[in-house]
Tab-separated table of C-alpha atoms in Angstrom:
chain	number	residue	atom	x	y	z
Q	1	UNK	CA	155.497	78.832	83.129
Q	2	UNK	CA	157.669	79.483	86.353
Q	3	UNK	CA	156.214	77.390	89.286
Q	4	UNK	CA	155.690	80.327	91.415
Q	5	UNK	CA	152.833	80.982	93.682
Q	6	UNK	CA	151.047	84.142	94.322
Q	7	UNK	CA	150.568	85.311	98.055
Q	8	UNK	CA	147.191	86.605	99.198
Q	9	UNK	CA	146.543	90.283	98.329
Q	10	UNK	CA	146.688	92.428	95.308
Q	11	UNK	CA	150.002	93.756	96.066
Q	12	UNK	CA	152.147	90.481	96.271
Q	13	UNK	CA	155.116	90.514	94.162
Q	14	UNK	CA	157.317	87.313	93.099
Q	15	UNK	CA	159.375	88.267	90.245
Q	16	UNK	CA	159.493	85.454	87.541
Q	17	UNK	CA	162.430	86.071	84.618
Q	18	UNK	CA	159.866	85.297	82.074
Q	19	UNK	CA	162.165	85.972	78.922
Q	20	UNK	CA	165.459	87.152	78.387
Q	21	UNK	CA	167.311	88.130	74.929
Q	22	UNK	CA	169.817	90.836	74.476
Q	23	UNK	CA	168.154	91.160	71.159
Q	24	UNK	CA	165.061	92.877	72.545
Q	25	UNK	CA	167.097	95.595	74.393
Q	26	UNK	CA	166.581	98.560	72.163
Q	27	UNK	CA	162.930	97.987	72.282
Q	28	UNK	CA	162.159	97.188	75.776
Q	29	UNK	CA	164.268	100.434	76.662
Q	30	UNK	CA	161.755	102.473	74.986
Q	31	UNK	CA	158.983	101.937	77.722
Q	32	UNK	CA	161.104	103.015	80.642
Q	33	UNK	CA	160.545	106.692	80.266
Q	34	UNK	CA	156.750	106.308	79.999
Q	35	UNK	CA	155.913	105.997	83.719
Q	36	UNK	CA	153.748	102.976	82.899
Q	37	UNK	CA	155.960	100.343	84.141
Q	38	UNK	CA	156.139	101.793	87.807
Q	39	UNK	CA	152.381	102.020	87.621
Q	40	UNK	CA	152.159	98.415	86.649
Q	41	UNK	CA	150.471	98.727	83.580
Q	42	UNK	CA	152.514	96.342	81.217
Q	43	UNK	CA	151.540	92.722	80.958
Q	44	UNK	CA	152.787	89.611	79.382
Q	45	UNK	CA	150.178	87.162	77.992
Q	46	UNK	CA	151.450	83.895	77.403
Q	47	UNK	CA	150.594	80.817	75.097
Q	48	UNK	CA	152.244	78.182	76.923
Q	49	UNK	CA	149.074	75.998	77.311
Q	50	UNK	CA	148.333	75.993	73.523
Q	51	UNK	CA	152.106	75.112	72.957
Q	52	UNK	CA	151.991	72.155	75.527
Q	53	UNK	CA	148.308	70.657	74.162
Q	54	UNK	CA	149.933	70.871	70.667
Q	55	UNK	CA	153.267	69.129	71.474
Q	56	UNK	CA	155.024	68.071	68.619
Q	57	UNK	CA	152.354	70.044	66.155
Q	58	UNK	CA	153.202	73.523	67.849
Q	59	UNK	CA	156.495	74.048	65.482
Q	60	UNK	CA	154.105	73.504	62.374
Q	61	UNK	CA	151.124	75.141	63.629
Q	62	UNK	CA	152.617	78.286	65.469
Q	63	UNK	CA	152.757	80.806	62.439
Q	64	UNK	CA	148.819	80.235	61.906
Q	65	UNK	CA	148.508	80.527	65.811
Q	66	UNK	CA	150.471	84.134	65.720
Q	67	UNK	CA	148.555	85.565	62.806
Q	68	UNK	CA	145.366	84.815	64.649
Q	69	UNK	CA	146.903	85.963	68.079
Q	70	UNK	CA	147.741	89.244	66.431
Q	71	UNK	CA	144.427	89.738	64.642
Q	72	UNK	CA	142.738	89.350	67.818
Q	73	UNK	CA	144.904	91.928	69.794
Q	74	UNK	CA	144.862	94.151	66.868
Q	75	UNK	CA	141.310	94.304	66.895
Q	76	UNK	CA	140.375	94.318	70.533
Q	77	UNK	CA	143.085	96.515	72.038
Q	78	UNK	CA	142.142	99.780	73.168
Q	79	UNK	CA	143.014	103.136	71.454
Q	80	UNK	CA	146.982	103.424	71.158
Q	81	UNK	CA	147.401	99.909	72.348
Q	82	UNK	CA	150.724	98.180	71.648
Q	83	UNK	CA	151.747	94.476	71.366
Q	84	UNK	CA	154.819	92.757	70.499
Q	85	UNK	CA	155.742	89.224	70.466
Q	86	UNK	CA	159.022	88.855	72.748
Q	87	UNK	CA	159.372	85.251	72.660
Q	88	UNK	CA	157.794	81.841	70.988
Q	89	UNK	CA	155.005	82.099	73.283
Q	90	UNK	CA	154.795	85.377	75.382
Q	91	UNK	CA	153.387	88.900	73.831
Q	92	UNK	CA	153.912	92.016	75.787
Q	93	UNK	CA	150.838	94.224	75.835
Q	94	UNK	CA	150.484	98.133	76.698
Q	95	UNK	CA	147.339	99.932	76.796
Q	96	UNK	CA	147.912	103.291	77.686
Q	97	UNK	CA	144.401	104.086	78.395
Q	98	UNK	CA	143.408	101.550	81.094
Q	99	UNK	CA	144.619	101.591	84.448
Q	100	UNK	CA	146.437	98.852	86.186
Q	101	UNK	CA	143.781	96.646	86.784
Q	102	UNK	CA	141.758	97.385	83.612
Q	103	UNK	CA	144.793	96.191	81.614
Q	104	UNK	CA	145.140	93.140	83.528
Q	105	UNK	CA	141.499	92.163	83.130
Q	106	UNK	CA	141.548	92.883	79.561
Q	107	UNK	CA	144.502	90.614	78.897
Q	108	UNK	CA	142.839	87.990	80.750
Q	109	UNK	CA	139.696	88.273	78.563
Q	110	UNK	CA	141.916	88.177	75.421
Q	111	UNK	CA	143.897	85.170	76.822
Q	112	UNK	CA	140.614	83.277	77.648
Q	113	UNK	CA	139.102	84.064	74.141
Q	114	UNK	CA	142.410	82.747	72.311
Q	115	UNK	CA	142.522	79.808	74.521
Q	116	UNK	CA	138.922	78.583	73.712
Q	117	UNK	CA	139.657	79.146	69.953
Q	118	UNK	CA	142.516	76.873	70.010
Q	119	UNK	CA	141.632	74.612	73.022
Q	120	UNK	CA	137.749	74.429	72.967
Q	121	UNK	CA	136.199	73.979	76.547
Q	122	UNK	CA	139.183	72.550	78.277
Q	123	UNK	CA	140.578	75.835	79.650
Q	124	UNK	CA	143.660	75.725	82.182
Q	125	UNK	CA	142.457	77.220	85.754
Q	126	UNK	CA	144.900	79.852	85.728
Q	127	UNK	CA	145.441	82.252	82.840
Q	128	UNK	CA	148.943	82.950	82.107
Q	129	UNK	CA	149.023	86.759	82.363
Q	130	UNK	CA	151.929	88.457	84.353
Q	131	UNK	CA	152.638	91.999	85.525
Q	132	UNK	CA	155.894	93.164	83.846
Q	133	UNK	CA	157.723	94.641	86.871
Q	134	UNK	CA	161.504	95.473	85.413
Q	135	UNK	CA	162.880	95.748	81.931
Q	136	UNK	CA	166.825	95.741	82.375
Q	137	UNK	CA	169.255	94.893	79.294
Q	138	UNK	CA	166.713	92.998	77.196
Q	139	UNK	CA	165.587	90.947	80.067
Q	140	UNK	CA	161.740	91.154	81.303
Q	141	UNK	CA	160.748	90.205	84.912
Q	142	UNK	CA	157.409	89.886	85.686
Q	143	UNK	CA	154.702	88.836	88.556
Q	144	UNK	CA	151.919	86.588	88.612
Q	145	UNK	CA	148.498	88.630	89.079
Q	146	UNK	CA	145.620	88.027	91.268
Q	147	UNK	CA	143.100	87.240	88.532
Q	148	UNK	CA	140.100	87.764	90.730
Q	149	UNK	CA	141.059	90.858	92.274
Q	150	UNK	CA	141.965	92.423	88.993
Q	151	UNK	CA	138.593	91.433	87.397
Q	152	UNK	CA	136.810	93.085	90.562
Q	153	UNK	CA	138.862	96.162	90.856
Q	154	UNK	CA	138.900	96.959	87.014
Q	155	UNK	CA	135.003	97.632	87.559
Q	156	UNK	CA	135.460	100.810	89.498
Q	157	UNK	CA	139.032	101.773	88.286
Q	158	UNK	CA	138.809	105.026	86.350
Q	159	UNK	CA	140.386	105.391	82.903
Q	160	UNK	CA	143.614	107.270	82.551
Q	161	UNK	CA	145.193	109.745	80.142
Q	162	UNK	CA	147.653	108.457	78.210
Q	163	UNK	CA	151.240	109.550	79.342
Q	164	UNK	CA	152.667	112.602	78.076
Q	165	UNK	CA	155.968	110.888	76.196
Q	166	UNK	CA	156.788	110.335	72.943
Q	167	UNK	CA	154.560	107.745	71.097
Q	168	UNK	CA	154.899	104.059	71.903
Q	169	UNK	CA	156.991	102.229	69.457
Q	170	UNK	CA	155.524	101.096	66.059
Q	171	UNK	CA	153.819	97.542	66.689
Q	172	UNK	CA	155.710	96.513	63.388
Q	173	UNK	CA	159.492	97.593	63.967
Q	174	UNK	CA	161.368	96.178	65.387
Q	175	UNK	CA	159.784	92.648	65.414
Q	176	UNK	CA	160.320	89.356	66.340
Q	177	UNK	CA	160.282	86.957	62.852
Q	178	UNK	CA	159.019	83.646	62.479
Q	179	UNK	CA	162.457	81.935	62.908
Q	180	UNK	CA	162.875	83.853	66.324
Q	181	UNK	CA	165.372	86.603	64.828
Q	182	UNK	CA	164.813	90.305	65.522
Q	183	UNK	CA	164.309	92.299	62.568
Q	184	UNK	CA	164.349	96.017	62.276
Q	185	UNK	CA	163.400	98.104	59.306
Q	186	UNK	CA	165.509	101.038	58.175
Q	187	UNK	CA	164.987	103.000	55.259
Q	188	UNK	CA	166.283	105.921	53.075
Q	189	UNK	CA	164.713	108.933	50.997
Q	190	UNK	CA	165.760	108.767	47.386
Q	191	UNK	CA	164.955	111.946	45.587
Q	192	UNK	CA	162.961	111.218	42.234
Q	193	UNK	CA	163.538	112.978	39.058
Q	194	UNK	CA	161.229	113.459	36.365
Q	195	UNK	CA	163.679	113.191	33.351
Q	196	UNK	CA	162.075	115.196	30.647
Q	197	UNK	CA	162.439	118.438	32.814
Q	198	UNK	CA	165.094	117.068	34.985
Q	199	UNK	CA	162.977	118.089	38.107
Q	200	UNK	CA	162.336	116.664	41.295
Q	201	UNK	CA	158.859	115.267	41.901
Q	202	UNK	CA	159.344	113.804	45.360
Q	203	UNK	CA	161.161	110.893	47.106
Q	204	UNK	CA	161.314	107.330	46.874
Q	205	UNK	CA	161.327	104.860	50.007
Q	206	UNK	CA	164.276	102.514	49.791
Q	207	UNK	CA	164.166	100.257	52.672
Q	208	UNK	CA	166.614	97.772	54.337
Q	209	UNK	CA	165.745	95.075	56.627
Q	210	UNK	CA	168.380	94.332	59.515
Q	211	UNK	CA	169.048	91.347	61.746
Q	212	UNK	CA	169.650	92.247	65.157
Q	213	UNK	CA	172.129	92.266	67.144
Q	214	UNK	CA	174.605	93.622	64.977
Q	215	UNK	CA	172.582	95.165	62.091
Q	216	UNK	CA	173.447	92.769	59.404
Q	217	UNK	CA	171.434	93.367	56.551
Q	218	UNK	CA	169.347	90.646	54.606
Q	219	UNK	CA	170.036	89.936	51.188
Q	220	UNK	CA	167.499	89.464	48.342
Q	221	UNK	CA	167.265	85.696	48.938
Q	222	UNK	CA	166.895	86.129	53.021
Q	223	UNK	CA	163.996	88.637	52.299
Q	224	UNK	CA	162.420	85.836	49.944
Q	225	UNK	CA	162.770	83.442	52.552
Q	226	UNK	CA	160.799	85.422	55.088
Q	227	UNK	CA	157.322	84.150	55.876
Q	228	UNK	CA	154.274	86.022	54.552
Q	229	UNK	CA	153.566	87.331	58.074
Q	230	UNK	CA	156.819	88.566	58.170
Q	231	UNK	CA	156.927	90.533	54.806
Q	232	UNK	CA	153.667	92.381	55.766
Q	233	UNK	CA	155.460	93.203	58.987
Q	234	UNK	CA	158.490	94.740	56.557
Q	235	UNK	CA	156.207	96.208	54.291
Q	236	UNK	CA	154.073	98.151	57.137
Q	237	UNK	CA	157.141	99.186	59.069
Q	238	UNK	CA	158.764	100.306	55.879
Q	239	UNK	CA	155.990	102.885	54.698
Q	240	UNK	CA	155.663	103.944	58.614
Q	241	UNK	CA	159.345	104.353	58.775
Q	242	UNK	CA	159.714	106.292	55.414
Q	243	UNK	CA	156.661	108.822	56.096
Q	244	UNK	CA	158.133	109.652	59.530
Q	245	UNK	CA	161.333	110.425	58.062
Q	246	UNK	CA	159.724	112.497	55.316
Q	247	UNK	CA	158.044	114.721	57.912
Q	248	UNK	CA	161.372	114.943	60.101
Q	249	UNK	CA	163.571	116.051	57.080
Q	250	UNK	CA	160.971	118.183	55.275
Q	251	UNK	CA	158.897	119.692	57.809
Q	252	UNK	CA	155.925	121.455	56.539
Q	253	UNK	CA	157.075	121.609	52.999
Q	254	UNK	CA	155.051	119.038	51.054
Q	255	UNK	CA	156.744	116.897	48.319
Q	256	UNK	CA	154.537	116.097	45.088
Q	257	UNK	CA	154.576	112.925	45.817
Q	258	UNK	CA	156.191	109.664	47.457
Q	259	UNK	CA	157.148	106.424	45.786
Q	260	UNK	CA	156.082	103.453	48.514
Q	261	UNK	CA	157.506	99.629	48.044
Q	262	UNK	CA	155.059	97.040	48.939
Q	263	UNK	CA	155.286	93.328	48.354
Q	264	UNK	CA	152.729	91.434	46.236
Q	265	UNK	CA	152.063	89.097	48.872
Q	266	UNK	CA	150.921	91.781	51.370
Q	267	UNK	CA	148.322	93.146	48.654
Q	268	UNK	CA	147.181	89.595	47.933
Q	269	UNK	CA	146.400	88.960	51.857
Q	270	UNK	CA	143.243	90.268	52.855
Q	271	UNK	CA	144.722	90.336	56.686
Q	272	UNK	CA	147.823	92.600	55.304
Q	273	UNK	CA	145.767	94.672	52.709
Q	274	UNK	CA	143.850	96.503	55.504
Q	275	UNK	CA	147.031	98.087	57.598
Q	276	UNK	CA	148.574	98.655	54.450
Q	277	UNK	CA	145.835	100.983	53.012
Q	278	UNK	CA	145.521	102.723	56.329
Q	279	UNK	CA	149.289	103.577	55.768
Q	280	UNK	CA	148.925	104.483	52.109
Q	281	UNK	CA	146.112	107.197	53.541
Q	282	UNK	CA	148.367	108.574	56.185
Q	283	UNK	CA	151.213	108.986	53.697
Q	284	UNK	CA	148.751	110.751	51.118
Q	285	UNK	CA	148.028	113.267	53.639
Q	286	UNK	CA	151.627	114.569	53.615
Q	287	UNK	CA	152.306	115.009	49.744
Q	288	UNK	CA	150.378	117.072	47.367
Q	289	UNK	CA	149.551	114.824	44.283
Q	290	UNK	CA	149.578	111.429	45.685
Q	291	UNK	CA	151.392	108.610	46.334
Q	292	UNK	CA	153.178	106.011	43.644
Q	293	UNK	CA	152.921	102.311	44.852
Q	294	UNK	CA	155.548	100.183	43.384
Q	295	UNK	CA	154.572	96.446	43.728
Q	296	UNK	CA	157.547	94.414	44.662
Q	297	UNK	CA	158.280	90.751	44.487
Q	298	UNK	CA	156.190	90.051	40.977
Q	299	UNK	CA	158.607	87.549	39.324
Q	300	UNK	CA	156.479	84.452	38.737
Q	301	UNK	CA	153.333	86.135	39.645
Q	302	UNK	CA	150.627	85.350	36.784
Q	303	UNK	CA	149.364	88.487	35.141
Q	304	UNK	CA	145.975	87.935	35.919
Q	305	UNK	CA	146.603	87.704	39.796
Q	306	UNK	CA	148.741	90.769	39.491
Q	307	UNK	CA	146.087	92.787	37.603
Q	308	UNK	CA	143.685	91.806	40.335
Q	309	UNK	CA	145.565	93.434	43.224
Q	310	UNK	CA	146.537	96.233	40.986
Q	311	UNK	CA	142.871	97.100	40.819
Q	312	UNK	CA	142.201	96.765	44.503
Q	313	UNK	CA	145.013	99.389	45.449
Q	314	UNK	CA	144.647	101.726	42.748
Q	315	UNK	CA	142.086	104.031	44.256
Q	316	UNK	CA	144.427	104.797	47.210
Q	317	UNK	CA	147.228	105.669	44.626
Q	318	UNK	CA	148.234	108.163	41.941
Q	319	UNK	CA	149.956	105.482	39.863
Q	320	UNK	CA	150.937	101.857	40.246
Q	321	UNK	CA	154.089	100.651	38.946
Q	322	UNK	CA	155.460	96.999	38.994
Q	323	UNK	CA	158.961	96.986	40.552
Q	324	UNK	CA	161.334	94.177	38.993
Q	325	UNK	CA	164.533	92.815	41.137
Q	326	UNK	CA	166.640	93.344	38.186
Q	327	UNK	CA	166.547	95.346	34.934
Q	328	UNK	CA	164.609	93.510	32.365
Q	329	UNK	CA	167.343	91.267	30.147
Q	330	UNK	CA	164.019	90.547	27.939
Q	331	UNK	CA	160.619	91.680	27.516
Q	332	UNK	CA	158.748	90.785	30.781
Q	333	UNK	CA	155.797	88.778	29.175
Q	334	UNK	CA	153.708	88.177	32.431
Q	335	UNK	CA	153.380	91.801	32.561
Q	336	UNK	CA	152.090	92.519	28.915
Q	337	UNK	CA	148.269	92.437	29.864
Q	338	UNK	CA	148.640	93.762	33.393
Q	339	UNK	CA	148.127	97.616	32.534
Q	340	UNK	CA	150.599	98.642	34.888
Q	341	UNK	CA	151.408	102.396	34.656
Q	342	UNK	CA	155.189	101.803	35.064
Q	343	UNK	CA	157.548	99.543	35.798
Q	344	UNK	CA	160.756	100.202	37.864
Q	345	UNK	CA	164.051	98.465	38.412
Q	346	UNK	CA	167.305	99.113	40.352
Q	347	UNK	CA	170.237	100.188	38.505
Q	348	UNK	CA	173.034	99.342	41.053
Q	349	UNK	CA	175.321	98.047	40.508
Q	350	UNK	CA	175.508	99.814	37.126
Q	351	UNK	CA	178.836	100.314	35.110
Q	352	UNK	CA	180.572	103.388	36.142
Q	353	UNK	CA	181.782	104.189	32.164
Q	354	UNK	CA	179.207	106.193	30.737
Q	355	UNK	CA	178.925	104.556	27.462
Q	356	UNK	CA	178.719	101.133	29.145
Q	357	UNK	CA	175.857	102.521	31.580
Q	358	UNK	CA	174.022	103.991	28.253
Q	359	UNK	CA	174.195	100.746	26.467
Q	360	UNK	CA	172.687	98.696	29.479
Q	361	UNK	CA	170.227	101.169	29.935
Q	362	UNK	CA	168.948	101.553	26.731
Q	363	UNK	CA	168.513	97.829	26.341
Q	364	UNK	CA	166.849	97.547	29.810
Q	365	UNK	CA	164.228	100.351	29.084
Q	366	UNK	CA	163.370	98.969	25.486
Q	367	UNK	CA	162.593	95.811	27.035
Q	368	UNK	CA	160.322	97.374	29.762
Q	369	UNK	CA	158.533	99.681	27.285
Q	370	UNK	CA	156.983	96.708	25.359
Q	371	UNK	CA	154.510	96.351	28.289
Q	372	UNK	CA	154.309	99.797	29.746
Q	373	UNK	CA	154.821	103.696	28.877
Q	374	UNK	CA	156.911	104.653	31.891
Q	375	UNK	CA	160.199	103.196	32.765
Q	376	UNK	CA	161.820	104.209	36.344
Q	377	UNK	CA	165.327	103.573	37.040
Q	378	UNK	CA	166.441	103.450	41.023
Q	379	UNK	CA	169.600	104.057	43.031
Q	380	UNK	CA	171.850	106.067	40.195
Q	381	UNK	CA	174.958	106.542	41.907
Q	382	UNK	CA	175.373	110.057	40.458
Q	383	UNK	CA	173.771	113.053	38.856
Q	384	UNK	CA	175.179	112.795	35.521
Q	385	UNK	CA	173.406	109.354	35.366
Q	386	UNK	CA	170.108	110.928	35.179
Q	387	UNK	CA	170.784	112.609	31.881
Q	388	UNK	CA	171.881	109.257	30.642
Q	389	UNK	CA	168.791	107.605	31.692
Q	390	UNK	CA	166.710	110.175	30.178
Q	391	UNK	CA	168.781	109.463	26.656
Q	392	UNK	CA	168.186	106.174	27.278
Q	393	UNK	CA	164.369	106.649	27.242
Q	394	UNK	CA	163.551	106.483	31.131
Q	395	UNK	CA	160.712	108.745	32.251
Q	396	UNK	CA	161.921	108.897	36.021
Q	397	UNK	CA	164.966	108.005	38.041
Q	398	UNK	CA	166.018	108.163	41.494
Q	399	UNK	CA	169.600	109.057	43.196
Q	400	UNK	CA	170.700	106.627	45.724
Q	401	UNK	CA	173.461	108.489	47.018
Q	402	UNK	CA	171.636	108.989	50.488
Q	403	UNK	CA	171.781	105.319	51.550
Q	404	UNK	CA	170.876	105.088	55.096
Q	405	UNK	CA	172.982	103.505	57.829
Q	406	UNK	CA	170.149	104.190	60.845
Q	407	UNK	CA	166.803	105.260	60.922
């Protein structure tokens, strides 16, 4: 923390450039119109004391620390509260229903609990809580607070009505990944068809993960290299973004169903499963028949483990399917006893020649049907391939021509 000293009095202001990154410009700009910045109701809490105490062990333990911090903040923040890690040791915290001093006091309490957990009884004399004073070009300027004054003033400060502005940004999108990159989740809605009747039954959320700035899309290997916590963030942001887009595009017209992608590791994590189920319930409210959960990244997962998470998510879904990274070149033996209600895989890039496509699809569908009755082919490049996929034996397919570039 910068070596500044607060002059006596609650209104003292000594700006400190706490963190600077052009990568976060788009995130920070969303707070400018809320009025909360001018009112002093946006704060930073710092983990510098933990990092300093751990020394060389900080790098190996920080992912575990981030998970604990985010569980703590997610549990204790007031209704509508938002938090975002904005540097390796700083979290930005917004609490719309608390006044200036109530917000400062609560941040002090949160930070004191965190320090006690990681440092035991040897707490620093000054808690690293700062009041954000300016957000400009991705740079965060802040000032030290008078902690004693804030705790006293918070006792009599009235609660405030949340500002009448657009909702605060989703706490999961964009986000700072464990490796320091800022990642943003985008998505497209692909129409899904039942191939026996060639009728549209809903949409599938097709996600993209972009590294900022520059919106460089992460490839399959990049996604596999993400930490477990980052995969959870991607999953939750994907569903939130997809549901928001569906409502924006469809209005009050409900679709029969919505296909939601979710990683096996998120379903297997008790920490990730709770927020995920909340998103599933939100999505279910916007469709007529329910949601289809497509469990992704299942390659190499033991069948017994996959069956266990399938049982956990089934009560919140119409159907649970397994999503393969590629069309099966052979029978996916690990899925034989899982009793999935469907198997899905991507068609792209598929052969443009119709006969080549039919030969490819028949082989893939035959392999998949040895472990399930329903086979879903995603991302077909043109409507005529729907008929060919049906001839190959697939039960459902989606058209991928509406690929997202923003959103």
